[in-house]
mmCIF file of C-alpha atoms and ligand atoms in Angstrom:
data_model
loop_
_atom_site.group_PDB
_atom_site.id
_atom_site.type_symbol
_atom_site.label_atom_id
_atom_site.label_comp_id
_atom_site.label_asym_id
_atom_site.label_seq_id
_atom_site.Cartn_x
_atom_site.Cartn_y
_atom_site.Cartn_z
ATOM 1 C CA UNK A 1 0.000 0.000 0.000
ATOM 2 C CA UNK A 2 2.714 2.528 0.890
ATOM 3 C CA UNK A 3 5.339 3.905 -1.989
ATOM 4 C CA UNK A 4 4.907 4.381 -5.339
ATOM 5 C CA UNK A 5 3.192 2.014 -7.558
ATOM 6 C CA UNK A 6 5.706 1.152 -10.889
ATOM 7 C CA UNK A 7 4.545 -0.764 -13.573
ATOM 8 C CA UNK A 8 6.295 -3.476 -15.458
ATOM 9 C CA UNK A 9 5.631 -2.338 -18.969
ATOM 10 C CA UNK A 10 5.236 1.511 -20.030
ATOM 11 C CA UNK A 11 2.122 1.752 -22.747
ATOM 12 C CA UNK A 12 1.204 4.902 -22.519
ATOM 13 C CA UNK A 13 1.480 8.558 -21.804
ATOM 14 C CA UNK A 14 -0.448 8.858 -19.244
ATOM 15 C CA UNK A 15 -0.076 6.099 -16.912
ATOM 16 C CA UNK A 16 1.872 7.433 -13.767
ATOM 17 C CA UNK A 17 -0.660 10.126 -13.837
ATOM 18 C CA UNK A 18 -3.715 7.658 -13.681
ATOM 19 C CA UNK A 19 -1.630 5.338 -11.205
ATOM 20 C CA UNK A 20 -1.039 8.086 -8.988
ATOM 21 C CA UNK A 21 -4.871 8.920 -8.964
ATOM 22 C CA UNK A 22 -6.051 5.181 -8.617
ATOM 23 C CA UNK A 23 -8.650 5.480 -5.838
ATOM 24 C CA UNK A 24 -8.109 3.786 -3.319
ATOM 25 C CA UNK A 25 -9.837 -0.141 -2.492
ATOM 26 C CA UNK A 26 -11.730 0.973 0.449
ATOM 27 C CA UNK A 27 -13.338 3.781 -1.417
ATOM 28 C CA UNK A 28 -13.880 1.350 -4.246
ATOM 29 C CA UNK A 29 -16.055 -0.792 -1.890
ATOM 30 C CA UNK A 30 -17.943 1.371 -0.751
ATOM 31 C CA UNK A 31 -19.232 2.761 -3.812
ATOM 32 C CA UNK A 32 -19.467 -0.882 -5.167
ATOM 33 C CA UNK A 33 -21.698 -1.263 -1.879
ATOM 34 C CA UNK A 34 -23.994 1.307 -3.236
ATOM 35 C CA UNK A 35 -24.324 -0.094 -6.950
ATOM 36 C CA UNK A 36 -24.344 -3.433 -5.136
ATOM 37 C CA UNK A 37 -28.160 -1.632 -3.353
ATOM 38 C CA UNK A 38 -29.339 -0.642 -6.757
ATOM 39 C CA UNK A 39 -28.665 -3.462 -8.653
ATOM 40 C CA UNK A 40 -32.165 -4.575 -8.047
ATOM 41 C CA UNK A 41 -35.135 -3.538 -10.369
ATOM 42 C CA UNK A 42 -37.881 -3.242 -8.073
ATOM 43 C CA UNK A 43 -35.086 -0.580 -5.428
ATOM 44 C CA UNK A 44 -34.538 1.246 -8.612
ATOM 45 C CA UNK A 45 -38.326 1.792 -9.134
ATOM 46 C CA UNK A 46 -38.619 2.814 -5.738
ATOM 47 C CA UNK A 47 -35.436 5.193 -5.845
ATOM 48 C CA UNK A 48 -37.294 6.333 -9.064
ATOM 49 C CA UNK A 49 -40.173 7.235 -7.500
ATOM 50 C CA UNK A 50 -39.005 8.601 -3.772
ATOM 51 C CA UNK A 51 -36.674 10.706 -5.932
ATOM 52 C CA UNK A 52 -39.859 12.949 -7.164
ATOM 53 C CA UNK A 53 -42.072 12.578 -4.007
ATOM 54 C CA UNK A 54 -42.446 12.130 -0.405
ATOM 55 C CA UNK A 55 -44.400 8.344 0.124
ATOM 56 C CA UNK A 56 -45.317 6.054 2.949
ATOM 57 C CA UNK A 57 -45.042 2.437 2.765
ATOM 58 C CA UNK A 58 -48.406 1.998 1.672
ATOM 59 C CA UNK A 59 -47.912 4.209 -1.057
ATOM 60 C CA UNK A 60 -45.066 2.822 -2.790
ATOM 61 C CA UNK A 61 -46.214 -0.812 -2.311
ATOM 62 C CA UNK A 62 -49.268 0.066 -3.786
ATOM 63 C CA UNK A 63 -46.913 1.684 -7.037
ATOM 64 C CA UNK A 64 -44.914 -1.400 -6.879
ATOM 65 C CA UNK A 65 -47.792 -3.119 -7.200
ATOM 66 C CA UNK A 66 -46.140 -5.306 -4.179
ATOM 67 C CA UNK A 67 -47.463 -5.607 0.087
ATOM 68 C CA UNK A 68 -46.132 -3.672 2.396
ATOM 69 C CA UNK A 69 -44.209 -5.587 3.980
ATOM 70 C CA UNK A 70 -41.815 -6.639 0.612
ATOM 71 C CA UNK A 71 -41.631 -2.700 0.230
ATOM 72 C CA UNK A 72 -40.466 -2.209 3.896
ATOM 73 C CA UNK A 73 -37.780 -4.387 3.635
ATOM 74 C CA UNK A 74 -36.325 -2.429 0.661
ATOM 75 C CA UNK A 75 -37.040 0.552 2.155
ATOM 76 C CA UNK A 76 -34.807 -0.574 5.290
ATOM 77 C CA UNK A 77 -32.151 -1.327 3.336
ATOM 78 C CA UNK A 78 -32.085 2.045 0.820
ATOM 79 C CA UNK A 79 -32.203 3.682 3.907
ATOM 80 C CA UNK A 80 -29.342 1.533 5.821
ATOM 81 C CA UNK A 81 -27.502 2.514 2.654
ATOM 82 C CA UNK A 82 -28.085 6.521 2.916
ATOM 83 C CA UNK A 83 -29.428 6.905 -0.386
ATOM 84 C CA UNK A 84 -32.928 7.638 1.037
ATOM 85 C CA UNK A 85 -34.038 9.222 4.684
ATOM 86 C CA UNK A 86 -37.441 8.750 6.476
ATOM 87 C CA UNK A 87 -39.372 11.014 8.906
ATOM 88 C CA UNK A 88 -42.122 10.313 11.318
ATOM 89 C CA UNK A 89 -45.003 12.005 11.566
ATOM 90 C CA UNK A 90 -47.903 10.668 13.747
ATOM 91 C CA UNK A 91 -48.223 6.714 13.045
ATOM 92 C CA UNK A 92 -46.920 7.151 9.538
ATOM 93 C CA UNK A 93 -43.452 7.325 8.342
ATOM 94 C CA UNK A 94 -42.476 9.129 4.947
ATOM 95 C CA UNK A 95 -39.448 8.256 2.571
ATOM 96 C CA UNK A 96 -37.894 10.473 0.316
ATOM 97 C CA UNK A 97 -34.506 10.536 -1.159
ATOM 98 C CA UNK A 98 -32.111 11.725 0.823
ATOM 99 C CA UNK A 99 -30.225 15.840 0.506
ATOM 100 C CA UNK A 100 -26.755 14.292 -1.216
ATOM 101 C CA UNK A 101 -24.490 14.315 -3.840
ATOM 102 C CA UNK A 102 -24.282 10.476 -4.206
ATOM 103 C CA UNK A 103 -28.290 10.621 -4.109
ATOM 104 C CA UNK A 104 -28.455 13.069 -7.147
ATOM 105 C CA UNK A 105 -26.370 11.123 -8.780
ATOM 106 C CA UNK A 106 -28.320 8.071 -8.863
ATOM 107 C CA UNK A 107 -31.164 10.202 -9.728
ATOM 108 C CA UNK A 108 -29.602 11.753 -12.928
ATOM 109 C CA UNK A 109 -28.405 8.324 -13.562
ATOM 110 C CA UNK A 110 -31.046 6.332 -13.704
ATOM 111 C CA UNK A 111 -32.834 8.845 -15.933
ATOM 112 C CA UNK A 112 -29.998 8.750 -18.371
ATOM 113 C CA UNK A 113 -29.732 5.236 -18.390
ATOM 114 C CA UNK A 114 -33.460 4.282 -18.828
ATOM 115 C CA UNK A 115 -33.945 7.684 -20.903
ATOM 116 C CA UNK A 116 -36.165 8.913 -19.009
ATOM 117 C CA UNK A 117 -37.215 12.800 -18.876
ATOM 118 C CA UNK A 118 -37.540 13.923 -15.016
ATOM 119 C CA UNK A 119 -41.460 14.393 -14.273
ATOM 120 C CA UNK A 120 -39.791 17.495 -12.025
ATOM 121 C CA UNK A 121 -37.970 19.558 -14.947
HETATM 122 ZN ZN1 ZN B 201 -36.197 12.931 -11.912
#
């Protein structure tokens, strides 16, 4: 881990550059953590749709087309994960995605990838 990284062969112009830059494998987990949570096409419906409103359970299983309780648990998880936040209020908890840069990302990037035009533009 410590010193400088030399490769074997030299290819290219810009390879000590790009070496020197390599993130780092922790980093590289973590973010693979967080494709890892949306490599599921039922969370990326849900991320979908908390991105553009406010629900409760009820609401987005009823979207999903899926009970409650299938919706909670990938509500717990999105949430574990950051990517959304919840907030009580009376018996009924709301989800929404949650005020970050990694969150807006996933937004613009599931648009662009299912070319989709964002119902809030
Ligand atoms: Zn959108």
């Amino acid at each position: 881990m410590d010193g400088k990284i030399v490769l074997p062969h030299k290819h290219g112009e810009n390879e000590e550059k790009v070496i020197a830059s390599l993130p780092d494998a922790e980093s590289c987990s973590q973010v693979a953590e967080a494709f890892k949570l949306i490599s599921d096409g039922t969370r990326l419906r849900i991320v979908w749709l908390l991105c553009h409103c406010e629900e409760c359970v009820g609401n987005v299983a009823a979207a999903m087309e899926m009970t409650d309780q299938a919706v909670s648990h990938h509500l717990r998880l999105l949430k574990k994960s950051g990517l959304i936040v919840s907030r009580r209020d009376g018996k009924e908890i709301y989800y929404k995605l949650a005020d970050t840069r990694q969150a807006a990302l996933v937004h613009l990037v599931i648009e662009e990838m299912l070319e989709v035009v964002c119902p809030l533009d």
